[in-house]
Amino acid sequence: MAACGHPVAGAGQLAGQLQTAAIGLADQARGQARRVGGPAPAAVAPVHHAAPAGDGPFRRYAVTADGISPMSVPGETGLAYTADGLEHDPAGAPSSRAADHKAQLDKRRRKLLTHDYGPDWAQITGAADAKLCLLTFGACRGAVVEAAGRLSAAGLAVRTLALRLLAPLQQEALLAAIGRARVLVVEQNHGAQLYHYLHAEQALPAGAHSLAKPGPLPLRPGEIAAAAAALMDSDGDSQ
Amino acid sequence: MTVGDDAANRIAERHKASIPSLRAKDYKSDVKPVWCPGCGHFGVLAALTKTLAYLELPPERVAVVSGIGCSSRLPAYLAVHGFHGVHGRVLPLATGLKAARPELTVIAAGGDGDGFSIGGNHFLHACRRNQDLTYIVMDNEVYGMTKGQASPTTQPDWCRSKLTPHGTGMRRFQPAAIALAAGASFIARGYAGDPNGLTRLLAAAIEHPGFAFVHVLSPCRTFRPEQQAWKQLVHGCELGPAHDAAEAAELIQRDDGLGLGVLFEQEIPVYTAGVTADAADTLTTNERLAAIEAEHCR
Amino acid sequence: MSPPAAPAASDTVIASVAELLAHALELEYASQAHYEQLADSMAVHHNVDVADLFRRLAALSGQHAEDVAKHAGDMTLPRIPPWAFKWECPDAPEGSDCLDANVSYQMSTTEAIAVALHNERRGHAYYLHVAASATDAEARRLASTMAAEEAQHVALLESMLTAAGGSQRSAPEDLDPPHIPD
């Protein structure tokens, strides 16, 4: 429960800064639960370009360099607008013009790509010069960190990296964090989706391996540690 | 500036004083509706703008949210805050907005497919939750935007769509009866061809403290041309409004579905997200409208 | 408990000049809004000629509204709820029938003039009704004047209809028609 607080607060924060919506998903059991926790991290005020006063309609979706457009909230005189689900022009009127579509799509991409996501893009443990990097995301992190502990106790220096931001992928930061370590991508699904995604984005070094397993049984630290040890052994054999 | 200009300006100032400060056009945006000429939704747009002007609700304090469909295009045509949302999700949007900003006048709008099919479950729970919202459903008994398929309120033997060549064979969704069973505290039925009569229902719905459901018969000019006959068929529902659910159930079931007016109205606690209702909420709808009228005529 | 009742049938008599002016103003505003709405619809559906016609009619109604407002001068007009106007029909005579059965995105100029003529005739009939039924003599006189003005508009549209009658063009081709199987 407590672990949910940080990502929920972070998602709300991010949604405010990027003028979008946040969707929170939780296990069904947690969705029905209640608990009073500690205060959420202090929020940073969302970026708001001043809404220009003037004649003509309020240009809620004005094209800007950083992709963040002026935004009003209900109650501000003269700044009412309709947030339309259809593609629109800078004033929010639905538009079928190709130029409007491109301008708004480019603006949104700029907004997402240029935002400074800070250090929260991943949770990283272990030394930078570790021989092995266990790369994962989401609910597998607990088992991965536990497996890393067992491997370290057995004498293998391991780094764990759990991605929190899948897109826009922080490719340079990811490659820097991996360094020269061997990579095992650990995930709980049948198709090794993360492994394939990272390869498609050219964000994995050559020779990265995959440990992917579908549910319903969760991945256990023991099998992760065994797979990692086998990888390092085969690596040793091949050298 | 000449003396004549001065006189003209003085006269213009006096005109302003004698004419209402807000007019229906002040609530219309510059976006041109894509509805077919002759569409019933124009009547709803006209009625809603007249109602907002009469109630003198500042445009920036009003939010109209919608789902997807022809009628859900409504917010773009208004100069108030709007949110053109996701199919069937108008009531979740309205619920969240009202919870976060209880001082706003929040109006949800959409069609019969949006509200009674994919959004049907939200409709039930919005009725029983009784937040202070107004929900306008423009019912033309057809999916117009996707070019004419049977909706939940279409007659079982309507066979003019290739997808249902022998009709759907299913009984129709009964909006008023279902709203009553689900716990709605205000249920009215209007007709888009009578925009002024509709203003009376919309004003009462907006002033009603709680969830107000306004079911509007809004003919589809293109895919249901036979609905032009509604003009002759609609009639005042003289027996309403009922204030007791059992009486309302009988009234609604005995009506032919074309009776216009407030069918049911009940004062029950309004759901608020930890916000104390203001003193005006202790007035009945009638008292609130009378107070507004007295203020205007002062 | 219930919302205010609609006006009773007996309560449709205009009783003062101020009341007449409030009705005339509402009528012209509604007429203007109606024509603007039709013009916008036609523009969206690329029926340019008919859009232009409705735009001109909207401007005419707007001019009428200005005239009424000037006539009102500094008089205080009653503030009437939209449902309580004393019309003889459900909506304002010239602004009614958002659902006009004869309106179509493919309509010709001739058909559009016929729709406008229908509305103007109803406006004319309304002022004649007030001229005959108002309890205030000055209101009756003013309504007669307004009826005479409306008669001019009716005559104008009738002459336009006669002029356009011979040049009825076929409906423009629709490349994306509504799909209704026979």
XYZ file of C-alpha atoms in Angstrom:
719
model
C 0.000 0.000 0.000
C 2.684 2.456 0.998
C 4.620 1.590 -2.145
C 1.602 2.674 -4.198
C 1.668 6.168 -2.729
C 4.860 7.319 -4.388
C 3.954 6.369 -7.976
C 0.406 7.668 -7.601
C 1.621 11.019 -6.312
C 4.302 11.073 -8.993
C 1.802 10.282 -11.713
C -0.490 13.061 -10.518
C 2.450 15.427 -10.464
C 3.506 14.433 -13.955
C -0.055 14.738 -15.249
C -0.260 18.263 -13.884
C 3.026 19.301 -15.443
C 2.284 17.706 -18.808
C -1.413 18.721 -18.890
C -2.640 15.186 -19.304
C -4.472 12.514 -17.336
C -2.996 9.856 -15.072
C -4.467 6.380 -14.888
C -3.652 4.352 -11.792
C -3.857 0.576 -11.957
C -3.574 -1.640 -8.903
C -4.131 -5.247 -8.019
C -7.788 -5.898 -7.337
C -7.069 -6.654 -3.691
C -5.357 -3.292 -3.233
C -8.082 -1.508 -5.141
C -10.528 -2.474 -2.414
C -8.199 -1.577 0.451
C -7.937 1.560 2.564
C -5.021 2.848 4.542
C -3.980 6.229 5.833
C -0.347 6.780 4.942
C 2.242 9.488 5.326
C 2.015 12.654 3.299
C 2.699 12.434 -0.419
C 5.873 14.086 -1.729
C 5.463 17.838 -2.054
C 4.108 18.711 -5.478
C 5.919 21.027 -7.839
C 3.616 23.645 -9.304
C 2.556 22.787 -12.853
C 4.001 24.880 -15.645
C 1.447 27.435 -16.773
C 2.118 29.893 -19.490
C 0.201 33.031 -18.755
C -3.097 33.005 -20.587
C -3.106 36.120 -22.733
C -6.079 38.399 -22.334
C -7.425 39.794 -25.541
C -10.087 39.660 -28.141
C -10.697 36.525 -30.139
C -11.010 33.037 -28.738
C -8.693 31.767 -26.014
C -5.903 29.791 -27.731
C -5.807 26.954 -25.265
C -3.748 24.798 -27.637
C -1.346 27.469 -28.879
C 1.769 25.959 -30.424
C 4.722 26.673 -28.115
C 8.421 25.841 -28.105
C 8.234 23.587 -25.029
C 4.916 22.071 -26.080
C 3.085 23.358 -23.001
C 0.133 25.541 -23.995
C -1.636 28.146 -21.857
C -4.310 26.542 -19.706
C -7.115 28.084 -17.711
C -9.259 26.525 -15.040
C -13.035 26.974 -14.799
C -13.921 30.271 -13.201
C -11.397 32.460 -15.012
C -13.350 35.071 -16.905
C -13.063 35.002 -20.687
C -10.898 31.883 -20.726
C -13.512 29.161 -21.116
C -12.657 26.524 -23.691
C -13.761 23.074 -24.795
C -11.264 20.275 -24.469
C -12.238 18.389 -27.564
C -11.608 14.707 -28.091
C -11.187 15.365 -31.794
C -8.018 16.852 -33.265
C -8.334 20.596 -33.170
C -6.816 23.941 -34.024
C -5.012 26.163 -31.460
C -8.379 27.506 -30.212
C -9.775 24.000 -29.646
C -12.182 23.907 -32.582
C -12.297 20.456 -34.187
C -10.235 20.499 -37.378
C -9.656 18.108 -40.259
C -6.781 20.173 -41.647
C -3.574 18.189 -42.044
C -1.528 21.186 -40.893
C -3.467 21.375 -37.609
C -3.030 17.655 -37.020
C 0.711 17.835 -37.583
C 1.196 20.978 -35.522
C -0.661 19.546 -32.518
C 0.978 16.118 -32.768
C 4.428 17.713 -33.041
C 3.643 19.906 -30.065
C 2.627 16.935 -27.909
C 5.720 14.985 -28.897
C 7.903 17.994 -28.057
C 6.214 18.260 -24.685
C 6.898 14.618 -23.852
C 10.430 14.441 -25.222
C 11.780 17.651 -23.719
C 10.350 17.231 -20.224
C 12.937 16.668 -17.521
C 11.793 13.456 -15.842
C 14.567 13.619 -13.233
C 16.035 10.565 -11.512
C 12.693 8.763 -11.212
C 12.932 7.180 -14.661
C 14.334 4.027 -12.984
C 15.129 2.504 -9.602
C 18.736 1.348 -9.539
C 20.645 -0.693 -6.952
C 24.176 -2.077 -6.910
C 27.556 -0.799 -8.004
C 28.191 0.798 -11.380
C 31.012 -1.657 -12.121
C 28.918 -4.781 -11.453
C 29.445 -7.714 -13.785
C 25.734 -8.356 -14.257
C 22.729 -6.052 -14.658
C 19.257 -7.469 -13.976
C 16.920 -5.235 -15.939
C 13.207 -5.326 -15.197
C 10.071 -3.247 -14.645
C 6.933 -3.222 -12.573
C 6.003 -5.920 -10.111
C 9.012 -8.141 -10.873
C 11.334 -5.719 -9.128
C 10.947 -7.250 -5.679
C 11.984 -10.709 -6.824
C 14.825 -9.263 -8.904
C 16.271 -7.282 -5.981
C 16.036 -10.346 -3.759
C 17.796 -12.469 -6.394
C 20.522 -9.824 -6.656
C 21.026 -10.050 -2.884
C 21.508 -13.795 -3.070
C 23.933 -13.510 -5.992
C 25.944 -10.800 -4.211
C 26.135 -12.970 -1.107
C 27.533 -15.705 -3.339
C 30.205 -13.335 -4.610
C 28.748 -11.975 -7.844
C 28.442 -8.174 -7.988
C 24.999 -7.415 -9.442
C 23.256 -4.200 -10.377
C 19.463 -4.067 -10.657
C 17.632 -1.595 -12.818
C 13.831 -1.357 -12.730
C 12.441 0.970 -15.360
C 9.661 3.281 -14.189
C 9.423 5.294 -17.402
C 8.962 3.067 -20.442
C 8.251 5.875 -22.890
C 9.783 8.217 -23.732
C 12.614 5.755 -23.132
C 15.624 7.407 -21.498
C 17.947 5.538 -23.813
C 21.210 7.323 -23.057
C 20.713 7.151 -19.314
C 19.824 3.469 -19.592
C 22.930 2.566 -21.589
C 25.074 4.591 -19.165
C 23.551 2.791 -16.177
C 24.196 -0.623 -17.748
C 27.822 0.262 -18.460
C 29.886 -2.818 -19.331
C 27.762 -5.318 -17.433
C 26.096 -8.354 -18.987
C 22.331 -7.891 -19.146
C 19.500 -10.239 -18.228
C 16.055 -8.745 -18.933
C 13.608 -10.220 -16.414
C 9.866 -9.893 -16.964
C 6.651 -11.716 -16.305
C 4.964 -12.220 -19.657
C 5.065 -14.868 -22.346
C 6.385 -12.838 -25.239
C 9.360 -11.077 -23.606
C 7.812 -7.752 -24.478
C 10.253 -5.536 -22.591
C 13.243 -7.362 -24.076
C 11.913 -6.867 -27.600
C 10.917 -3.272 -26.971
C 14.355 -2.354 -25.657
C 15.987 -4.043 -28.608
C 13.715 -2.170 -31.020
C 14.747 1.072 -29.358
C 18.425 0.015 -29.606
C 18.726 0.424 -25.855
C 20.419 -2.922 -25.043
C 24.027 -3.926 -25.534
C 24.760 -6.878 -27.791
C 24.400 -10.242 -26.086
C 21.607 -9.256 -23.695
C 19.581 -12.251 -22.529
C 15.955 -12.670 -21.649
C 14.159 -14.385 -18.782
C 10.453 -14.175 -19.540
C 7.776 -16.298 -17.925
C 3.996 -16.008 -18.075
C 1.741 -16.170 -15.010
C -0.100 -17.320 -13.046
C 2.840 -18.314 -10.825
C 5.021 -15.297 -10.005
C 8.694 -15.206 -10.833
C 10.697 -16.338 -7.782
C 14.096 -15.000 -6.682
C 15.541 -18.497 -6.853
C 14.804 -19.020 -10.518
C 16.071 -15.530 -11.379
C 19.292 -16.170 -9.470
C 19.649 -19.577 -11.174
C 19.116 -18.072 -14.630
C 21.617 -15.303 -13.864
C 24.200 -17.764 -12.598
C 23.712 -19.950 -15.671
C 24.186 -16.914 -17.917
C 27.418 -15.939 -16.192
C 28.633 -19.548 -16.265
C 27.969 -19.890 -19.980
C 29.686 -16.563 -20.444
C 32.705 -17.953 -18.611
C 32.602 -21.132 -20.669
C 32.597 -19.220 -23.906
C 35.582 -17.105 -22.962
C -17.104 63.503 -32.209
C -20.278 65.334 -33.083
C -23.209 66.109 -30.860
C -25.208 63.560 -32.836
C -22.706 60.834 -31.981
C -22.971 61.679 -28.294
C -26.713 61.330 -28.404
C -26.440 58.023 -30.249
C -23.985 56.727 -27.650
C -26.261 57.763 -24.808
C -29.145 55.950 -26.462
C -26.955 52.884 -26.969
C -26.047 52.907 -23.274
C -29.711 53.055 -22.346
C -30.454 50.129 -24.642
C -27.931 48.114 -22.716
C -29.654 48.980 -19.465
C -33.055 47.862 -20.659
C -31.894 44.659 -22.291
C -30.684 41.571 -20.408
C -26.938 41.620 -19.821
C -26.523 38.059 -21.093
C -28.197 36.674 -24.189
C -28.367 33.181 -25.624
C -25.741 34.090 -28.225
C -23.245 34.877 -25.475
C -23.168 31.147 -24.716
C -22.554 30.090 -28.313
C -19.056 29.533 -29.642
C -17.861 30.370 -33.148
C -17.652 26.700 -34.107
C -20.210 25.793 -36.764
C -22.264 22.702 -35.856
C -21.749 19.699 -38.121
C -25.265 18.448 -37.401
C -27.541 17.925 -40.402
C -29.844 20.882 -41.049
C -33.149 20.110 -39.356
C -31.496 18.028 -36.593
C -33.284 18.083 -33.244
C -30.048 18.819 -31.425
C -30.211 22.420 -32.690
C -33.338 22.802 -30.565
C -31.478 21.538 -27.499
C -28.572 23.897 -28.198
C -31.008 26.812 -28.496
C -32.870 25.816 -25.331
C -29.703 25.342 -23.312
C -28.213 28.698 -24.316
C -31.507 30.470 -23.549
C -31.689 28.747 -20.171
C -28.127 29.645 -19.201
C -28.774 33.255 -20.230
C -31.997 33.420 -18.262
C -30.331 31.977 -15.155
C -27.485 34.472 -15.721
C -24.870 31.818 -15.074
C -21.446 33.284 -15.944
C -20.075 31.238 -18.872
C -16.800 30.579 -17.077
C -18.681 29.022 -14.133
C -20.471 26.481 -16.322
C -18.972 23.235 -17.609
C -20.653 21.036 -20.196
C -19.134 17.601 -20.652
C -20.088 14.939 -23.152
C -19.262 11.518 -24.512
C -19.143 10.561 -28.174
C -21.822 10.833 -30.833
C -23.668 13.501 -32.777
C -25.227 15.040 -29.671
C -21.936 14.847 -27.770
C -20.591 17.496 -30.129
C -22.569 19.983 -28.042
C -19.735 21.362 -25.837
C -17.777 22.643 -28.840
C -20.737 24.788 -29.832
C -20.927 26.482 -26.454
C -18.780 29.306 -25.086
C -18.583 27.715 -21.635
C -16.013 25.232 -20.341
C -16.369 21.963 -22.183
C -14.945 18.484 -22.323
C -15.699 16.256 -25.304
C -14.786 12.962 -23.742
C -14.850 9.257 -24.372
C -17.777 7.141 -25.583
C -20.168 6.417 -22.731
C -18.027 8.120 -20.097
C -19.756 11.460 -19.794
C -21.054 10.754 -16.299
C -17.686 9.687 -14.824
C -16.254 12.931 -16.221
C -19.076 14.976 -14.764
C -18.860 13.148 -11.434
C -15.160 13.852 -11.063
C -15.491 17.459 -12.116
C -18.358 18.156 -9.726
C -16.522 16.437 -6.862
C -13.431 18.566 -7.469
C -15.227 21.825 -8.272
C -18.603 21.717 -6.510
C -19.257 25.415 -7.109
C -19.447 24.932 -10.893
C -22.687 24.259 -12.716
C -21.897 20.907 -14.319
C -24.050 19.696 -17.190
C -23.530 16.310 -18.804
C -24.878 15.779 -22.306
C -24.994 12.975 -24.812
C -27.149 10.661 -26.824
C -29.110 7.469 -26.308
C -26.361 5.177 -27.559
C -23.685 6.889 -25.498
C -25.789 7.106 -22.351
C -27.889 3.968 -22.342
C -25.673 1.406 -24.072
C -21.963 1.696 -23.381
C -22.644 4.236 -20.641
C -25.639 2.423 -19.166
C -23.915 1.319 -16.007
C -22.643 4.808 -15.265
C -26.200 6.064 -15.707
C -27.514 3.737 -12.992
C -24.910 4.758 -10.464
C -25.097 8.465 -11.245
C -28.840 8.247 -10.555
C -28.366 6.648 -7.151
C -25.348 8.780 -6.212
C -27.430 11.972 -6.532
C -24.644 14.449 -7.110
C -25.830 17.929 -8.089
C -25.564 17.365 -11.848
C -27.833 17.870 -14.836
C -27.772 15.096 -17.415
C -29.336 15.835 -20.814
C -29.826 12.858 -23.093
C -30.792 13.716 -26.671
C -32.642 10.583 -27.691
C -33.182 9.969 -31.404
C -33.348 6.195 -31.114
C -30.448 5.686 -33.508
C -26.659 5.827 -33.758
C -26.438 8.774 -36.150
C -22.711 9.462 -36.221
C -21.960 5.936 -37.442
C -24.712 6.290 -40.053
C -27.839 4.785 -38.651
C -27.755 1.669 -36.486
C -30.281 0.565 -33.865
C -29.650 1.924 -30.362
C -31.009 0.756 -26.988
C -34.112 2.915 -27.414
C -34.889 1.792 -30.983
C -38.161 -0.043 -31.543
C -37.651 -3.835 -31.764
C -39.086 -3.958 -35.301
C -37.113 -1.042 -36.788
C -35.490 -2.667 -39.799
C -34.002 0.194 -41.805
C -30.418 -0.672 -40.972
C -28.621 -3.422 -42.851
C -27.282 -4.628 -39.517
C -30.794 -5.340 -38.212
C -32.776 -6.197 -41.355
C -35.556 -7.757 -39.262
C -35.266 -5.374 -36.332
C -33.369 -5.990 -33.107
C -36.185 -8.054 -31.625
C -35.291 -6.630 -28.211
C -37.467 -4.559 -25.931
C -36.541 -0.906 -25.666
C -34.551 0.644 -22.866
C -36.961 2.723 -20.752
C -34.908 5.760 -19.676
C -37.383 7.391 -17.292
C -38.455 4.147 -15.621
C -34.868 2.996 -15.212
C -33.766 6.373 -13.836
C -36.567 6.157 -11.284
C -35.682 2.608 -10.290
C -32.027 3.590 -9.977
C -32.883 6.402 -7.567
C -32.793 9.605 -9.632
C -34.323 12.536 -7.758
C -35.449 14.541 -10.821
C -36.763 13.103 -14.088
C -38.151 15.183 -16.937
C -38.949 14.619 -20.576
C -38.733 17.339 -23.221
C -38.968 17.687 -26.968
C -36.349 19.381 -29.130
C -39.062 20.813 -31.374
C -40.319 22.866 -28.437
C -37.161 24.681 -27.326
C -39.014 27.152 -25.141
C -40.843 24.392 -23.300
C -37.491 22.686 -22.959
C -35.993 25.787 -21.313
C -38.502 25.381 -18.495
C -37.370 21.824 -17.882
C -33.673 22.687 -18.169
C -33.998 25.615 -15.766
C -35.782 23.376 -13.264
C -33.181 20.628 -13.754
C -30.228 22.967 -13.254
C -31.852 24.454 -10.161
C -32.774 21.039 -8.769
C -30.394 20.128 -5.939
C -29.278 16.648 -6.963
C -29.034 14.507 -10.059
C -31.484 15.818 -12.658
C -32.127 13.663 -15.697
C -33.688 15.387 -18.714
C -34.686 12.968 -21.438
C -35.095 14.948 -24.671
C -36.837 13.502 -27.700
C -34.567 14.891 -30.413
C -35.484 13.714 -33.913
C -32.838 12.484 -36.337
C -33.611 14.219 -39.602
C -31.453 11.889 -41.661
C -31.816 8.335 -40.353
C -35.201 8.519 -38.610
C -37.227 10.891 -40.815
C -40.417 9.368 -39.455
C -39.642 11.098 -36.143
C -40.830 14.355 -37.699
C -44.259 13.041 -36.667
C -43.305 13.520 -33.000
C -44.377 17.113 -33.455
C -47.984 15.950 -33.622
C -47.616 13.113 -31.124
C -45.949 14.715 -28.101
C -48.268 15.922 -25.368
C -48.053 17.540 -21.959
C -47.856 15.075 -19.093
C -50.587 16.721 -17.057
C -50.395 14.375 -14.084
C -46.788 15.127 -13.213
C -44.649 15.768 -11.448
C -44.979 12.996 -8.920
C -43.112 13.386 -5.657
C -43.518 9.809 -4.592
C -41.615 7.037 -6.359
C -44.589 4.686 -6.479
C -46.800 7.369 -8.031
C -44.030 8.255 -10.442
C -43.670 4.629 -11.458
C -47.345 4.480 -12.327
C -47.218 7.819 -14.136
C -44.221 6.770 -16.204
C -45.545 3.313 -17.008
C -48.969 4.620 -18.024
C -47.464 7.306 -20.265
C -46.837 6.480 -23.919
C -43.255 7.730 -23.749
C -44.179 10.987 -25.493
C -45.532 12.857 -22.468
C -43.546 16.030 -21.768
C -42.857 17.729 -18.468
C -41.305 17.019 -15.087
C -42.274 13.435 -14.310
C -40.680 13.067 -10.900
C -39.045 15.340 -8.381
C -37.893 14.562 -4.888
C -35.750 16.402 -2.375
C -33.210 13.947 -1.015
C -29.685 14.444 0.345
C -27.200 15.526 -2.286
C -23.904 13.685 -2.536
C -21.007 16.038 -1.973
C -17.339 15.312 -1.560
C -16.945 16.704 1.932
C -18.364 20.092 1.038
C -21.250 21.603 2.946
C -24.223 22.386 0.752
C -24.949 26.089 0.591
C -28.054 27.594 2.112
C -29.809 27.862 -1.237
C -29.959 24.079 -1.371
C -32.674 24.102 1.267
C -35.048 25.732 -1.240
C -37.214 23.699 -3.536
C -36.677 24.045 -7.270
C -39.842 26.085 -7.526
C -38.701 28.441 -4.781
C -35.317 28.872 -6.394
C -36.802 29.738 -9.795
C -39.326 32.072 -8.164
C -36.458 33.820 -6.403
C -34.603 34.212 -9.703
C -37.707 35.590 -11.384
C -38.295 38.030 -8.514
C -34.697 39.179 -8.809
C -35.080 39.769 -12.560
C -38.332 41.672 -12.161
C -37.166 43.791 -9.251
C -42.435 21.939 -5.650
C -42.856 21.744 -9.400
C -41.304 24.213 -11.817
C -43.417 27.165 -12.833
C -46.284 26.199 -15.045
C -46.408 27.190 -18.700
C -48.656 30.183 -19.332
C -52.320 29.370 -19.423
C -54.045 29.643 -22.809
C -55.983 32.680 -21.614
C -52.798 34.459 -20.633
C -51.618 35.254 -24.148
C -52.753 38.844 -24.412
C -50.144 41.592 -24.653
C -50.901 44.313 -22.124
C -48.349 47.074 -22.720
C -45.916 48.587 -25.200
C -42.984 47.409 -23.065
C -44.306 43.874 -23.155
C -44.774 44.040 -26.925
C -41.225 45.331 -27.374
C -39.829 42.543 -25.189
C -41.642 40.044 -27.388
C -40.563 41.730 -30.620
C -36.955 41.804 -29.436
C -37.049 38.116 -28.511
C -38.716 37.291 -31.823
C -36.063 39.060 -33.861
C -33.193 37.638 -31.818
C -34.635 34.141 -32.223
C -35.122 34.718 -35.928
C -31.555 35.944 -36.299
C -30.207 32.956 -34.370
C -32.319 30.582 -36.458
C -31.071 31.988 -39.772
C -27.479 32.069 -38.540
C -27.797 28.449 -37.506
C -29.148 27.508 -40.932
C -26.427 29.517 -42.660
C -23.735 27.784 -40.582
C -25.237 24.372 -41.367
C -25.317 25.070 -45.057
C -21.745 26.391 -44.986
C -20.572 23.220 -43.247
C -22.294 21.167 -45.936
C -20.833 23.322 -48.729
C -24.196 24.628 -49.894
C -22.732 28.078 -50.458
C -25.633 29.826 -52.219
C -28.169 28.875 -49.566
C -25.711 29.731 -46.796
C -25.356 33.226 -48.270
C -29.123 33.625 -48.469
C -29.620 32.653 -44.820
C -26.736 34.914 -43.815
C -28.491 37.863 -45.488
C -31.758 36.999 -43.762
C -29.945 36.781 -40.406
C -28.524 40.254 -40.973
C -32.014 41.534 -41.769
C -33.364 40.100 -38.518
C -30.430 41.590 -36.652
C -31.315 44.984 -38.145
C -34.904 44.523 -36.997
C -33.701 43.750 -33.495
C -31.646 46.947 -33.534
C -34.703 48.902 -34.638
C -36.777 47.434 -31.826
C -34.041 48.194 -29.299
C -33.863 51.804 -30.531
C -37.613 52.079 -30.252
C -37.420 50.848 -26.659
C -34.982 53.668 -25.893
C -34.650 53.985 -22.129
C -37.835 52.085 -21.450
C -37.387 49.195 -18.999
C -38.542 46.019 -20.675
C -39.957 43.191 -18.596
C -37.635 40.241 -18.077
C -39.617 37.267 -19.306
C -38.535 33.655 -18.761
C -38.012 31.958 -22.143
C -40.924 29.610 -21.479
C -43.351 32.390 -20.550
C -43.488 34.449 -23.733
C -46.993 34.923 -25.054
C -46.588 33.211 -28.366
C -49.464 31.664 -30.230
C -47.252 28.707 -31.134
C -44.748 26.730 -29.040
C -41.708 28.770 -30.063
C -41.113 32.339 -31.201
C -42.970 32.632 -34.506
C -39.934 33.404 -36.666
C -37.469 31.339 -34.710
C -39.345 28.113 -34.437
C -38.805 24.851 -36.143
C -35.178 24.125 -35.722
C -36.621 20.912 -37.025
C -38.249 22.400 -40.110
C -39.198 19.358 -42.119
C -38.356 21.139 -45.358
C -34.765 21.880 -44.475
C -32.048 19.741 -45.984
C -28.342 20.185 -46.570
C -29.048 19.795 -50.288
C -31.860 22.353 -50.424
C -32.008 24.849 -53.259
C -32.227 28.620 -52.944
C -35.878 28.430 -53.933
C -36.622 25.975 -51.141
C -34.694 28.138 -48.703
C -36.753 31.187 -49.667
C -39.895 29.142 -49.090
C -38.728 28.251 -45.563
C -37.951 31.904 -44.839
C -41.299 32.961 -46.277
C -43.079 30.555 -43.954
C -41.309 32.092 -40.958
C -41.887 35.698 -42.040
C -45.567 35.006 -42.629
C -45.865 33.665 -39.118
C -44.110 36.755 -37.793
C -46.543 38.900 -39.730
C -49.486 36.902 -38.399
C -48.185 37.315 -34.852
C -48.057 41.114 -35.061
C -51.527 41.159 -36.638
C -52.733 39.047 -33.719
C -51.251 41.500 -31.214
C -52.660 44.464 -33.168
C -56.085 42.913 -32.777
C -55.867 41.561 -29.233
C -53.588 43.798 -27.119
C -55.373 45.563 -24.285
C -53.225 48.679 -24.625
C -54.095 51.042 -27.480
C -50.508 52.189 -28.065
C -49.368 48.565 -28.165
C -52.043 47.807 -30.757
C -50.902 50.748 -32.872
C -47.240 49.760 -32.622
C -48.065 46.140 -33.477
C -49.897 47.367 -36.593
C -46.784 49.274 -37.660
C -44.637 46.197 -37.063
C -47.114 44.053 -38.986
C -46.837 46.446 -41.908
C -43.037 46.155 -41.817
C -43.275 42.381 -41.706
C -45.663 42.508 -44.680
C -42.897 44.243 -46.643
C -40.501 41.410 -45.842
C -43.104 38.866 -46.853
C -43.606 40.717 -50.139
C -39.834 40.889 -50.674
C -39.484 37.144 -50.175
C -42.500 36.455 -52.374
C -40.907 38.423 -55.194
C -37.610 36.581 -54.624
C -39.476 33.299 -54.792
C -41.131 34.302 -58.059
C -37.795 35.403 -59.510
C -36.014 32.216 -58.434
C -38.858 29.885 -59.352
C -37.741 29.401 -62.938
C -34.104 28.749 -62.131
C -34.615 25.780 -59.800
C -31.431 23.766 -60.022
C -31.103 20.114 -59.210
C -29.666 19.107 -55.851
C -25.859 19.083 -55.797
C -24.247 15.671 -56.079
C -23.537 14.130 -52.685
C -20.334 12.116 -52.663
C -20.958 10.781 -49.159
C -24.700 10.384 -48.755
C -26.403 9.055 -45.642
C -26.643 5.294 -45.901
C -30.269 4.282 -45.703
C -31.223 1.013 -47.393
C -34.582 1.029 -49.093
